[in-house]
Coordinates of C-alpha atoms in Angstrom, one line a residue:
M128 CA 0.0 0.0 0.0
R129 CA 1.3 3.4 -1.0
L130 CA 0.3 7.0 -0.1
S131 CA -1.4 7.4 -3.4
D132 CA -3.7 4.5 -2.4
C133 CA -5.1 6.5 0.5
H134 CA -8.4 8.0 -0.3
N135 CA -9.9 8.5 3.2
I136 CA -8.8 8.6 6.8
D137 CA -9.2 4.9 7.3
D138 CA -6.8 4.2 4.4
F139 CA -4.2 6.3 6.2
R140 CA -4.8 4.2 9.3
K141 CA -4.1 1.0 7.4
L142 CA -0.9 2.5 5.9
A143 CA 0.2 3.7 9.4
K144 CA -0.4 0.2 10.8
A145 CA 1.8 -1.3 8.1
R146 CA 4.7 1.2 8.7
L147 CA 4.7 1.6 12.5
P148 CA 6.0 -0.9 15.1
F149 CA 3.0 -2.3 16.8
P150 CA 3.5 -0.5 20.2
V151 CA 3.6 2.8 18.5
F152 CA 0.6 2.2 16.3
D153 CA -1.4 0.9 19.3
Y154 CA -0.6 4.1 21.2
I155 CA -2.2 6.2 18.4
D156 CA -5.0 3.8 17.7
G157 CA -5.8 2.5 21.2
A158 CA -8.2 3.9 23.8
A159 CA -9.4 3.1 27.3
D160 CA -10.8 -0.2 28.6
D161 CA -13.0 -1.8 26.0
E162 CA -12.6 1.1 23.6
L163 CA -16.4 1.5 23.4
T164 CA -16.3 5.3 23.6
K165 CA -13.6 5.6 20.9
A166 CA -15.9 3.6 18.5
R167 CA -18.9 5.6 19.6
N168 CA -17.2 8.9 18.8
T169 CA -17.3 8.2 15.1
A170 CA -20.4 6.0 15.0
S171 CA -22.5 8.8 16.6
Y172 CA -22.4 10.7 13.3
D173 CA -24.3 7.8 11.7
A174 CA -27.4 8.7 13.8
V175 CA -27.9 12.0 12.1
D176 CA -28.8 12.6 8.4
L177 CA -28.0 15.7 6.3
V178 CA -31.0 17.2 4.5
P179 CA -29.9 18.8 1.2
D180 CA -31.6 21.6 -0.8
V181 CA -31.3 21.4 -4.6
L182 CA -31.2 24.1 -7.4
A183 CA -29.4 26.4 -5.0
G184 CA -26.8 27.9 -7.3
V185 CA -23.5 26.7 -5.7
A186 CA -21.0 27.4 -8.4
E187 CA -19.1 29.5 -5.8
I188 CA -18.9 28.5 -2.2
D189 CA -17.0 29.8 0.8
T190 CA -15.7 27.2 3.3
S191 CA -13.9 29.8 5.5
C192 CA -15.0 30.8 9.0
T193 CA -13.6 32.6 12.0
I194 CA -12.5 30.4 15.0
L195 CA -11.2 32.0 18.2
G196 CA -10.7 35.3 16.4
R197 CA -8.6 34.0 13.5
K198 CA -9.6 33.2 10.0
S199 CA -9.7 29.5 9.0
A200 CA -10.1 28.1 5.5
L201 CA -12.3 25.3 6.9
P202 CA -14.4 24.8 10.0
L203 CA -11.8 22.3 11.1
M204 CA -9.0 22.3 13.7
L205 CA -6.1 19.9 14.2
S206 CA -6.3 19.0 17.9
P207 CA -3.1 19.1 20.0
T208 CA -1.6 15.6 20.5
A209 CA 1.5 14.4 22.3
V210 CA 4.8 12.9 21.3
Q211 CA 4.4 13.2 17.6
R212 CA 8.0 12.4 16.7
A213 CA 7.3 8.9 18.1
F214 CA 5.1 8.5 15.0
H215 CA 7.3 10.1 12.4
W216 CA 10.6 11.8 12.7
Q217 CA 9.2 15.1 11.4
G218 CA 6.6 15.2 14.2
E219 CA 4.9 18.5 15.0
T220 CA 7.0 20.3 12.2
A221 CA 5.1 18.3 9.6
V222 CA 1.7 19.1 11.1
A223 CA 2.5 22.8 11.6
K224 CA 3.6 23.2 8.0
A225 CA 0.6 21.4 6.6
A226 CA -1.8 23.4 8.8
E227 CA -0.3 26.7 7.6
K228 CA -0.5 25.7 4.0
H229 CA -4.2 24.9 4.5
S230 CA -4.8 28.0 6.7
L231 CA -6.0 25.9 9.6
W232 CA -5.7 26.1 13.4
F233 CA -3.5 23.5 14.9
G234 CA -2.2 22.8 18.4
I235 CA 0.8 21.4 20.2
S236 CA 0.7 19.5 23.5
S237 CA 2.6 20.2 26.7
L238 CA 4.2 16.8 25.8
A239 CA 5.1 18.0 22.3
T240 CA 8.4 16.9 20.8
R241 CA 9.1 20.3 19.3
S242 CA 9.5 23.4 21.5
I243 CA 7.1 26.3 21.8
E244 CA 9.7 28.6 20.4
E245 CA 10.5 26.3 17.4
I246 CA 6.8 26.1 16.4
A247 CA 6.3 29.8 16.8
A248 CA 9.2 30.5 14.5
L249 CA 8.0 27.9 12.0
T250 CA 4.5 29.2 11.3
S251 CA 2.5 32.4 11.4
G252 CA -0.7 30.5 11.2
P253 CA -3.2 30.2 14.1
K254 CA -1.7 28.0 16.9
M255 CA -2.9 26.7 20.2
F256 CA -0.9 25.4 23.2
Q257 CA -2.5 22.6 25.2
L258 CA -1.6 22.8 28.9
Y259 CA -1.5 19.9 31.3
V260 CA -1.5 21.2 34.9
H261 CA 1.4 19.7 36.7
K262 CA 2.0 19.4 40.4
D263 CA 5.1 21.6 39.8
K264 CA 3.5 25.0 39.7
G265 CA 6.8 26.5 38.4
L266 CA 6.6 24.3 35.3
N267 CA 3.0 25.5 34.6
T268 CA 4.1 29.1 34.9
H269 CA 7.2 28.5 32.8
M270 CA 5.1 27.0 29.9
I271 CA 2.5 29.8 30.1
E272 CA 5.2 32.5 30.0
R273 CA 7.0 30.8 27.1
C274 CA 3.7 30.8 25.1
Q275 CA 3.1 34.5 25.9
A276 CA 6.6 35.3 24.7
A277 CA 6.1 33.2 21.5
K278 CA 2.8 34.9 20.9
F279 CA 0.6 31.8 20.7
D280 CA -2.9 32.6 19.7
A281 CA -4.8 30.5 22.3
M282 CA -4.2 28.3 25.3
A283 CA -6.3 25.1 25.8
L284 CA -6.5 23.8 29.4
T285 CA -7.1 20.0 29.2
V286 CA -9.4 19.1 32.1
D287 CA -10.1 15.4 31.6
T288 CA -6.7 13.9 32.4
I289 CA -6.1 14.3 36.2
V290 CA -5.5 10.6 36.1
S291 CA -4.8 8.3 33.1
G292 CA -7.4 6.1 31.6
K293 CA -6.6 2.4 31.5
R294 CA -5.1 2.0 28.0
E295 CA -4.8 -1.8 27.8
R296 CA -3.1 -1.9 24.5
C297 CA -0.2 0.2 25.9
L298 CA -0.1 -2.1 29.0
R299 CA 0.3 -5.1 26.8
S300 CA 2.9 -3.5 24.4
G301 CA 4.9 -1.7 27.1
F302 CA 4.8 1.6 25.1
T303 CA 6.8 4.4 26.8
T304 CA 8.0 7.8 25.9
P305 CA 10.7 7.8 24.7
P306 CA 9.9 4.5 23.0
R307 CA 12.0 1.6 24.2
F308 CA 12.7 -1.8 22.7
T309 CA 11.4 -4.8 24.8
P310 CA 11.7 -8.5 24.2
A311 CA 8.0 -8.6 23.2
S312 CA 8.3 -5.8 20.7
V313 CA 11.8 -6.0 19.3
W314 CA 10.8 -8.1 16.3
S315 CA 8.2 -5.4 15.3
Y316 CA 10.8 -2.7 15.5
A317 CA 13.3 -4.8 13.5
T318 CA 10.8 -5.4 10.7
R319 CA 10.0 -1.6 10.5
P320 CA 13.6 -0.5 9.6
R321 CA 12.6 2.8 8.2
W322 CA 11.0 3.9 11.4
T323 CA 13.6 2.4 13.6
L324 CA 16.6 3.9 11.8
D325 CA 14.9 7.3 11.9
Y326 CA 14.4 7.0 15.6
L327 CA 17.9 5.8 16.3
F328 CA 19.9 8.1 14.1
R329 CA 18.1 11.3 13.8
E330 CA 18.0 13.9 16.5
K331 CA 17.5 12.7 20.1
F332 CA 13.9 12.2 21.2
R333 CA 12.9 14.8 23.9
L334 CA 10.0 16.8 25.3
P335 CA 11.4 20.3 25.1
N336 CA 8.5 22.0 26.8
L337 CA 9.1 19.9 29.9
D338 CA 12.7 19.1 30.2
T339 CA 13.7 22.3 31.9
H340 CA 11.8 20.9 35.0
V341 CA 11.4 17.1 34.6
S342 CA 13.3 14.2 33.2
E343 CA 10.3 11.8 33.0
G344 CA 9.3 11.2 29.4
S345 CA 12.2 13.1 28.0
S346 CA 15.4 11.3 28.9
E347 CA 13.8 8.8 31.2
A348 CA 11.4 6.3 29.6
V349 CA 8.0 6.1 31.3
S350 CA 4.5 5.1 30.2
I351 CA 2.0 7.9 29.5
A352 CA -0.2 6.5 32.2
E353 CA 2.6 6.6 34.7
Y354 CA 3.4 10.2 33.7
F355 CA -0.2 11.3 34.1
N356 CA -0.6 9.5 37.4
T357 CA 2.5 10.8 39.0
M358 CA 3.1 14.3 37.5
L359 CA -0.3 15.9 36.9
D360 CA -2.3 17.8 39.6
T361 CA -5.3 15.8 40.7
S362 CA -6.5 18.7 42.9
M363 CA -7.3 20.9 39.8
D364 CA -10.7 22.5 40.1
W365 CA -12.7 25.4 38.7
S366 CA -10.6 27.9 40.7
T367 CA -7.5 26.5 39.1
A368 CA -9.0 27.0 35.7
A369 CA -10.0 30.5 36.4
A370 CA -6.5 31.3 37.8
I371 CA -4.8 29.9 34.7
R372 CA -7.2 31.9 32.4
E373 CA -6.2 35.1 34.4
Q374 CA -2.5 34.2 34.3
W375 CA -2.6 33.5 30.5
G376 CA -4.5 36.7 29.7
G377 CA -5.3 35.7 26.1
T378 CA -7.8 33.5 24.3
F379 CA -8.6 30.7 26.6
V380 CA -10.2 27.3 25.9
L381 CA -11.3 24.5 28.2
K382 CA -10.7 21.1 26.5
G383 CA -12.6 18.1 27.8
V384 CA -16.0 19.6 28.7
M385 CA -18.8 17.1 28.2
S386 CA -21.8 18.3 30.3
A387 CA -24.1 21.3 29.8
G388 CA -23.5 22.2 33.5
D389 CA -19.7 22.4 32.9
A390 CA -20.2 24.4 29.8
R391 CA -22.2 26.9 31.8
R392 CA -19.4 27.1 34.3
A393 CA -16.9 27.7 31.5
V394 CA -18.9 30.7 30.5
E395 CA -19.0 31.9 34.1
I396 CA -15.2 31.9 34.5
G397 CA -14.8 33.8 31.2
A398 CA -13.5 31.1 28.9
D399 CA -13.7 32.0 25.2
A400 CA -14.4 28.5 24.0
I401 CA -14.9 24.9 25.0
M402 CA -13.9 21.8 23.3
I403 CA -16.5 19.1 23.8
S404 CA -14.1 16.1 24.1
N405 CA -13.6 12.8 25.8
H406 CA -9.9 12.7 24.9
G407 CA -10.6 10.4 21.9
G408 CA -12.1 7.7 24.2
R409 CA -8.7 7.4 26.0
Q410 CA -9.9 8.4 29.5
L411 CA -13.4 7.4 30.7
D412 CA -14.7 4.5 28.6
G413 CA -18.5 4.4 28.5
S414 CA -18.8 8.2 28.3
R415 CA -20.9 9.8 25.6
A416 CA -19.6 10.9 22.3
P417 CA -18.9 14.6 21.9
F418 CA -21.3 14.8 18.9
D419 CA -24.1 13.3 20.9
Q420 CA -23.6 16.0 23.6
L421 CA -23.4 18.8 21.1
P422 CA -27.1 19.7 20.9
E423 CA -27.6 19.8 24.6
I424 CA -24.6 22.0 25.1
V425 CA -25.5 24.3 22.2
D426 CA -28.9 24.8 23.8
A427 CA -27.3 25.6 27.1
V428 CA -24.6 28.1 26.0
G429 CA -24.8 28.6 22.3
G430 CA -24.1 32.2 21.4
E431 CA -22.3 32.8 24.6
I432 CA -19.1 30.8 24.0
E433 CA -17.5 29.2 21.0
I434 CA -18.1 25.4 20.9
I435 CA -15.7 23.1 19.2
C436 CA -16.7 19.4 18.8
D437 CA -13.6 17.3 19.2
G438 CA -13.2 13.7 18.3
G439 CA -14.3 10.9 16.0
V440 CA -14.1 13.0 12.8
R441 CA -13.2 10.9 9.8
R442 CA -15.1 12.5 7.0
G443 CA -15.9 15.9 5.6
T444 CA -19.6 15.1 6.2
H445 CA -18.8 14.7 9.9
V446 CA -17.6 18.3 9.9
L447 CA -20.8 19.5 8.2
K448 CA -22.9 17.6 10.7
T449 CA -21.2 19.4 13.6
M450 CA -21.8 22.8 11.9
C451 CA -25.4 22.0 11.2
S452 CA -25.8 21.0 14.9
G453 CA -24.6 24.4 16.1
A454 CA -20.8 24.0 16.6
T455 CA -18.2 26.7 15.8
A456 CA -15.9 24.0 14.3
A457 CA -15.0 20.4 14.4
S458 CA -11.6 19.1 15.5
G459 CA -9.7 15.8 15.8
G460 CA -6.3 14.2 16.4
R461 CA -6.3 10.8 14.8
L462 CA -7.6 12.2 11.5
Y463 CA -4.1 13.7 10.9
L464 CA -2.0 11.4 13.2
Y465 CA -2.6 8.4 11.0
A466 CA -1.5 10.4 8.0
L467 CA 1.6 11.7 9.8
A468 CA 2.6 8.2 10.8
A469 CA 2.0 7.0 7.2
A470 CA 4.1 9.6 5.4
G471 CA 5.0 12.7 7.4
E472 CA 4.2 16.1 6.1
E473 CA 3.2 14.7 2.7
G474 CA 0.7 12.4 4.4
V475 CA -0.8 15.2 6.5
M476 CA -1.1 17.4 3.4
R477 CA -2.9 14.6 1.5
A478 CA -5.3 13.9 4.4
L479 CA -6.2 17.6 4.6
D480 CA -6.7 17.8 0.8
I481 CA -9.1 14.9 1.0
L482 CA -11.1 16.4 3.9
K483 CA -11.2 19.8 2.2
D484 CA -12.5 18.2 -1.0
E485 CA -15.1 16.2 1.0
I486 CA -16.3 19.4 2.8
E487 CA -16.5 21.3 -0.5
R488 CA -18.4 18.6 -2.3
G489 CA -20.7 18.1 0.7
M490 CA -21.6 21.8 0.8
R491 CA -22.4 21.8 -2.9
L492 CA -24.6 18.7 -2.6
M493 CA -26.4 20.2 0.4
G494 CA -27.0 23.4 -1.5
V495 CA -25.2 25.8 0.8
T496 CA -22.6 28.4 -0.2
S497 CA -21.1 29.4 3.1
V498 CA -20.3 28.0 6.5
D499 CA -22.5 30.7 8.0
Q500 CA -25.4 29.2 6.1
L501 CA -24.7 25.8 7.6
T502 CA -24.6 27.1 11.2
Q503 CA -27.8 29.1 10.7
E504 CA -29.9 26.2 9.6
R505 CA -29.7 23.5 12.3
L506 CA -32.6 21.5 10.8
R507 CA -30.3 20.5 8.0
A508 CA -29.0 17.8 10.3
R509 CA -31.8 15.6 11.7
S510 CA -31.7 12.7 14.1
L511 CA -33.0 9.4 12.9
S512 CA -36.1 8.3 14.8

């Protein structure tokens, strides 16, 4: 299978599986417990139909919109995800370049493998930093100050990872960051020489936004679960979120909101946006899908705060359904991580080209000429009875 054989996001997943050692692929692909929520995140879109209008005159359409005060060519964001150089040696560099070429928002994680400063110098496009609140308050402040100096456009506080979900695929494979070879996985690494040689002989794997304060996960191999369970602040509460919003002073997003009540509290502390998200099904298995929660949250706080529906997006029609249901934008991680793992920047570019084409085609077939028209007509997306 080659990159030219990839015509949808699932094709990129298949190519990534063929090219990655199995512990690395299972880290991207896996989720918590029985992985029911991960599957539901995508399946939830099947329960809603798009209702098209015809003879609408759609020779010219406008897919652009404004998200968090910045223009975006599509109503789609690339969610921040961790340790991207474990998937392809280009890591966040590839995603940043592809996002800028497509004029899209993207984010980097506290656990990114490229530094805040490197990403800021690389792209003038809209960029978000995703903050994990560590027990080390000095580290939290240090990352916030670096983002301020680097002029990041937004900060997203992730609120659903005070402890790690039970990611059983990672428990079985022994995946760590940095990746390490174990007796159970050495054959998989040996039979993926391109990945293994890149990992061994290119620049040293590190987490440059953390290694000023911690060694775990940068020079010392630990599992993501161990890192979350030992390093992150389990006492985080609404006063913590409000204090971080105040300290940051810029556009502020809460990532991981799933209930209408929490959405209301996000409005009350002055957040600019929420990302309805269950962390890709990697935390609380059995929780609802973000798309299923979207109508309730839109009814509760729509018009008062921007609402980004995060997770499960695999098709352009999924993006259209989120817009018809009242969201500001859709976002996702695996939709570009599979492509990154498959072919680096070239893979991410192709994946975004495909999604852009699907969104444009879908809008024409629905008879809408602008994203604003989608968001104004919620009845275009109807639940099946």
